[in-house]
Amino acid sequence: MTRSWPDDLPPYVTFATGAELLRRFGIDPNADAQSVRYLARKHTEEGIWPFGDSDDLMPYGRIANARTMETGMFLEHCAKHPPNPYGRGQDRRPRRSPW
């Protein structure tokens, strides 16, 4: 699925600015920085996240303390592999109290 994106997009996004774009383009109307970080962890475990430290992945950039990702690649990935609109799903067993 290749979509065309507007020309006025920034070249790189952080998790927070990426979430703003996901909401703007309707890919994930509930996206926030934490949900994008979760998506990155989940997709890294599944082997489909395009960014990382491995030789075959696009490396993260850095601006101050924030990781950055190439905007077009980020949007294409999220459009192709959208997050679960229902959240993480039901508990498989009752939650335990940490105390």
JSON list of C-alpha atoms in Angstrom, two decimals:
[
{"chain": "A", "resi": 1, "resn": "MET", "atom": "CA", "xyz": [0.00, 0.00, 0.00]},
{"chain": "A", "resi": 2, "resn": "THR", "atom": "CA", "xyz": [1.68, 3.17, -1.15]},
{"chain": "A", "resi": 3, "resn": "ARG", "atom": "CA", "xyz": [-0.04, 6.39, -0.27]},
{"chain": "A", "resi": 4, "resn": "SER", "atom": "CA", "xyz": [0.93, 9.88, -1.26]},
{"chain": "A", "resi": 5, "resn": "TRP", "atom": "CA", "xyz": [1.63, 12.23, 1.60]},
{"chain": "A", "resi": 6, "resn": "PRO", "atom": "CA", "xyz": [1.59, 16.04, 1.51]},
{"chain": "A", "resi": 7, "resn": "ASP", "atom": "CA", "xyz": [4.83, 17.79, 0.61]},
{"chain": "A", "resi": 8, "resn": "ASP", "atom": "CA", "xyz": [4.82, 19.96, 3.73]},
{"chain": "A", "resi": 9, "resn": "LEU", "atom": "CA", "xyz": [5.66, 17.11, 6.11]},
{"chain": "A", "resi": 10, "resn": "PRO", "atom": "CA", "xyz": [8.82, 17.34, 8.21]},
{"chain": "A", "resi": 11, "resn": "PRO", "atom": "CA", "xyz": [11.65, 15.05, 7.10]},
{"chain": "A", "resi": 12, "resn": "TYR", "atom": "CA", "xyz": [11.81, 13.34, 10.51]},
{"chain": "A", "resi": 13, "resn": "VAL", "atom": "CA", "xyz": [9.33, 12.70, 13.32]},
{"chain": "A", "resi": 14, "resn": "THR", "atom": "CA", "xyz": [9.62, 11.79, 16.98]},
{"chain": "A", "resi": 15, "resn": "PHE", "atom": "CA", "xyz": [7.19, 9.43, 18.67]},
{"chain": "A", "resi": 16, "resn": "ALA", "atom": "CA", "xyz": [5.07, 12.44, 19.72]},
{"chain": "A", "resi": 17, "resn": "THR", "atom": "CA", "xyz": [5.04, 14.21, 16.35]},
{"chain": "A", "resi": 18, "resn": "GLY", "atom": "CA", "xyz": [4.51, 10.87, 14.61]},
{"chain": "A", "resi": 19, "resn": "ALA", "atom": "CA", "xyz": [1.41, 10.32, 16.75]},
{"chain": "A", "resi": 20, "resn": "GLU", "atom": "CA", "xyz": [0.11, 13.74, 15.66]},
{"chain": "A", "resi": 21, "resn": "LEU", "atom": "CA", "xyz": [0.48, 12.70, 12.02]},
{"chain": "A", "resi": 22, "resn": "LEU", "atom": "CA", "xyz": [-1.24, 9.35, 12.64]},
{"chain": "A", "resi": 23, "resn": "ARG", "atom": "CA", "xyz": [-4.21, 11.25, 14.06]},
{"chain": "A", "resi": 24, "resn": "ARG", "atom": "CA", "xyz": [-4.11, 13.84, 11.26]},
{"chain": "A", "resi": 25, "resn": "PHE", "atom": "CA", "xyz": [-4.25, 11.22, 8.51]},
{"chain": "A", "resi": 26, "resn": "GLY", "atom": "CA", "xyz": [-6.76, 8.98, 10.30]},
{"chain": "A", "resi": 27, "resn": "ILE", "atom": "CA", "xyz": [-4.41, 6.01, 10.61]},
{"chain": "A", "resi": 28, "resn": "ASP", "atom": "CA", "xyz": [-4.84, 5.90, 14.39]},
{"chain": "A", "resi": 29, "resn": "PRO", "atom": "CA", "xyz": [-7.32, 8.46, 15.77]},
{"chain": "A", "resi": 30, "resn": "ASN", "atom": "CA", "xyz": [-6.26, 7.71, 19.36]},
{"chain": "A", "resi": 31, "resn": "ALA", "atom": "CA", "xyz": [-2.49, 7.82, 18.84]},
{"chain": "A", "resi": 32, "resn": "ASP", "atom": "CA", "xyz": [-0.23, 9.40, 21.40]},
{"chain": "A", "resi": 33, "resn": "ALA", "atom": "CA", "xyz": [3.52, 9.15, 22.01]},
{"chain": "A", "resi": 34, "resn": "GLN", "atom": "CA", "xyz": [3.11, 6.20, 24.39]},
{"chain": "A", "resi": 35, "resn": "SER", "atom": "CA", "xyz": [0.95, 4.23, 21.96]},
{"chain": "A", "resi": 36, "resn": "VAL", "atom": "CA", "xyz": [3.52, 4.75, 19.19]},
{"chain": "A", "resi": 37, "resn": "ARG", "atom": "CA", "xyz": [6.31, 3.57, 21.52]},
{"chain": "A", "resi": 38, "resn": "TYR", "atom": "CA", "xyz": [4.23, 0.51, 22.36]},
{"chain": "A", "resi": 39, "resn": "LEU", "atom": "CA", "xyz": [3.64, -0.13, 18.64]},
{"chain": "A", "resi": 40, "resn": "ALA", "atom": "CA", "xyz": [7.39, 0.12, 18.03]},
{"chain": "A", "resi": 41, "resn": "ARG", "atom": "CA", "xyz": [8.16, -2.41, 20.80]},
{"chain": "A", "resi": 42, "resn": "LYS", "atom": "CA", "xyz": [5.44, -4.79, 19.60]},
{"chain": "A", "resi": 43, "resn": "HIS", "atom": "CA", "xyz": [6.46, -4.58, 15.95]},
{"chain": "A", "resi": 44, "resn": "THR", "atom": "CA", "xyz": [10.14, -4.98, 16.87]},
{"chain": "A", "resi": 45, "resn": "GLU", "atom": "CA", "xyz": [9.27, -8.23, 18.65]},
{"chain": "A", "resi": 46, "resn": "GLU", "atom": "CA", "xyz": [7.34, -9.34, 15.55]},
{"chain": "A", "resi": 47, "resn": "GLY", "atom": "CA", "xyz": [10.28, -8.37, 13.32]},
{"chain": "A", "resi": 48, "resn": "ILE", "atom": "CA", "xyz": [8.35, -5.86, 11.21]},
{"chain": "A", "resi": 49, "resn": "TRP", "atom": "CA", "xyz": [9.41, -2.47, 12.69]},
{"chain": "A", "resi": 50, "resn": "PRO", "atom": "CA", "xyz": [11.61, -0.74, 10.08]},
{"chain": "A", "resi": 51, "resn": "PHE", "atom": "CA", "xyz": [13.77, 1.25, 12.53]},
{"chain": "A", "resi": 52, "resn": "GLY", "atom": "CA", "xyz": [16.49, 0.08, 14.89]},
{"chain": "A", "resi": 53, "resn": "ASP", "atom": "CA", "xyz": [20.16, -0.56, 15.50]},
{"chain": "A", "resi": 54, "resn": "SER", "atom": "CA", "xyz": [20.53, -3.63, 13.31]},
{"chain": "A", "resi": 55, "resn": "ASP", "atom": "CA", "xyz": [22.34, -3.39, 9.96]},
{"chain": "A", "resi": 56, "resn": "ASP", "atom": "CA", "xyz": [19.21, -4.27, 7.97]},
{"chain": "A", "resi": 57, "resn": "LEU", "atom": "CA", "xyz": [17.07, -1.56, 9.63]},
{"chain": "A", "resi": 58, "resn": "MET", "atom": "CA", "xyz": [16.85, 2.20, 9.18]},
{"chain": "A", "resi": 59, "resn": "PRO", "atom": "CA", "xyz": [18.72, 3.71, 12.15]},
{"chain": "A", "resi": 60, "resn": "TYR", "atom": "CA", "xyz": [16.97, 6.08, 14.50]},
{"chain": "A", "resi": 61, "resn": "GLY", "atom": "CA", "xyz": [18.16, 9.68, 14.39]},
{"chain": "A", "resi": 62, "resn": "ARG", "atom": "CA", "xyz": [18.62, 11.87, 17.44]},
{"chain": "A", "resi": 63, "resn": "ILE", "atom": "CA", "xyz": [17.41, 15.38, 18.21]},
{"chain": "A", "resi": 64, "resn": "ALA", "atom": "CA", "xyz": [18.34, 16.30, 21.77]},
{"chain": "A", "resi": 65, "resn": "ASN", "atom": "CA", "xyz": [17.14, 13.26, 23.77]},
{"chain": "A", "resi": 66, "resn": "ALA", "atom": "CA", "xyz": [14.44, 12.23, 21.30]},
{"chain": "A", "resi": 67, "resn": "ARG", "atom": "CA", "xyz": [14.68, 9.42, 18.77]},
{"chain": "A", "resi": 68, "resn": "THR", "atom": "CA", "xyz": [13.63, 10.40, 15.26]},
{"chain": "A", "resi": 69, "resn": "MET", "atom": "CA", "xyz": [12.36, 8.37, 12.35]},
{"chain": "A", "resi": 70, "resn": "GLU", "atom": "CA", "xyz": [12.13, 9.16, 8.64]},
{"chain": "A", "resi": 71, "resn": "THR", "atom": "CA", "xyz": [8.60, 10.47, 8.17]},
{"chain": "A", "resi": 72, "resn": "GLY", "atom": "CA", "xyz": [7.65, 8.72, 4.93]},
{"chain": "A", "resi": 73, "resn": "MET", "atom": "CA", "xyz": [8.86, 5.32, 6.08]},
{"chain": "A", "resi": 74, "resn": "PHE", "atom": "CA", "xyz": [7.13, 5.76, 9.44]},
{"chain": "A", "resi": 75, "resn": "LEU", "atom": "CA", "xyz": [3.78, 6.68, 7.86]},
{"chain": "A", "resi": 76, "resn": "GLU", "atom": "CA", "xyz": [3.98, 3.90, 5.26]},
{"chain": "A", "resi": 77, "resn": "HIS", "atom": "CA", "xyz": [4.69, 1.32, 7.97]},
{"chain": "A", "resi": 78, "resn": "CYS", "atom": "CA", "xyz": [1.84, 2.52, 10.18]},
{"chain": "A", "resi": 79, "resn": "ALA", "atom": "CA", "xyz": [-0.58, 2.62, 7.24]},
{"chain": "A", "resi": 80, "resn": "LYS", "atom": "CA", "xyz": [0.40, -0.94, 6.27]},
{"chain": "A", "resi": 81, "resn": "HIS", "atom": "CA", "xyz": [0.40, -2.26, 9.87]},
{"chain": "A", "resi": 82, "resn": "PRO", "atom": "CA", "xyz": [-2.15, -0.15, 11.77]},
{"chain": "A", "resi": 83, "resn": "PRO", "atom": "CA", "xyz": [-2.43, -0.58, 15.51]},
{"chain": "A", "resi": 84, "resn": "ASN", "atom": "CA", "xyz": [-5.24, -2.62, 17.01]},
{"chain": "A", "resi": 85, "resn": "PRO", "atom": "CA", "xyz": [-8.19, -0.20, 17.27]},
{"chain": "A", "resi": 86, "resn": "TYR", "atom": "CA", "xyz": [-9.51, -2.10, 20.28]},
{"chain": "A", "resi": 87, "resn": "GLY", "atom": "CA", "xyz": [-6.39, -1.70, 22.42]},
{"chain": "A", "resi": 88, "resn": "ARG", "atom": "CA", "xyz": [-4.45, -4.56, 23.91]},
{"chain": "A", "resi": 89, "resn": "GLY", "atom": "CA", "xyz": [-7.42, -6.88, 24.24]},
{"chain": "A", "resi": 90, "resn": "GLN", "atom": "CA", "xyz": [-9.05, -8.63, 27.15]},
{"chain": "A", "resi": 91, "resn": "ASP", "atom": "CA", "xyz": [-7.12, -9.98, 30.11]},
{"chain": "A", "resi": 92, "resn": "ARG", "atom": "CA", "xyz": [-6.40, -13.68, 29.84]},
{"chain": "A", "resi": 93, "resn": "ARG", "atom": "CA", "xyz": [-6.49, -14.05, 33.61]},
{"chain": "A", "resi": 94, "resn": "PRO", "atom": "CA", "xyz": [-7.32, -11.76, 36.55]},
{"chain": "A", "resi": 95, "resn": "ARG", "atom": "CA", "xyz": [-4.72, -9.13, 37.34]},
{"chain": "A", "resi": 96, "resn": "ARG", "atom": "CA", "xyz": [-2.64, -9.56, 40.47]},
{"chain": "A", "resi": 97, "resn": "SER", "atom": "CA", "xyz": [-2.11, -6.81, 42.98]},
{"chain": "A", "resi": 98, "resn": "PRO", "atom": "CA", "xyz": [1.52, -5.68, 43.17]},
{"chain": "A", "resi": 99, "resn": "TRP", "atom": "CA", "xyz": [1.20, -5.50, 46.99]}
]
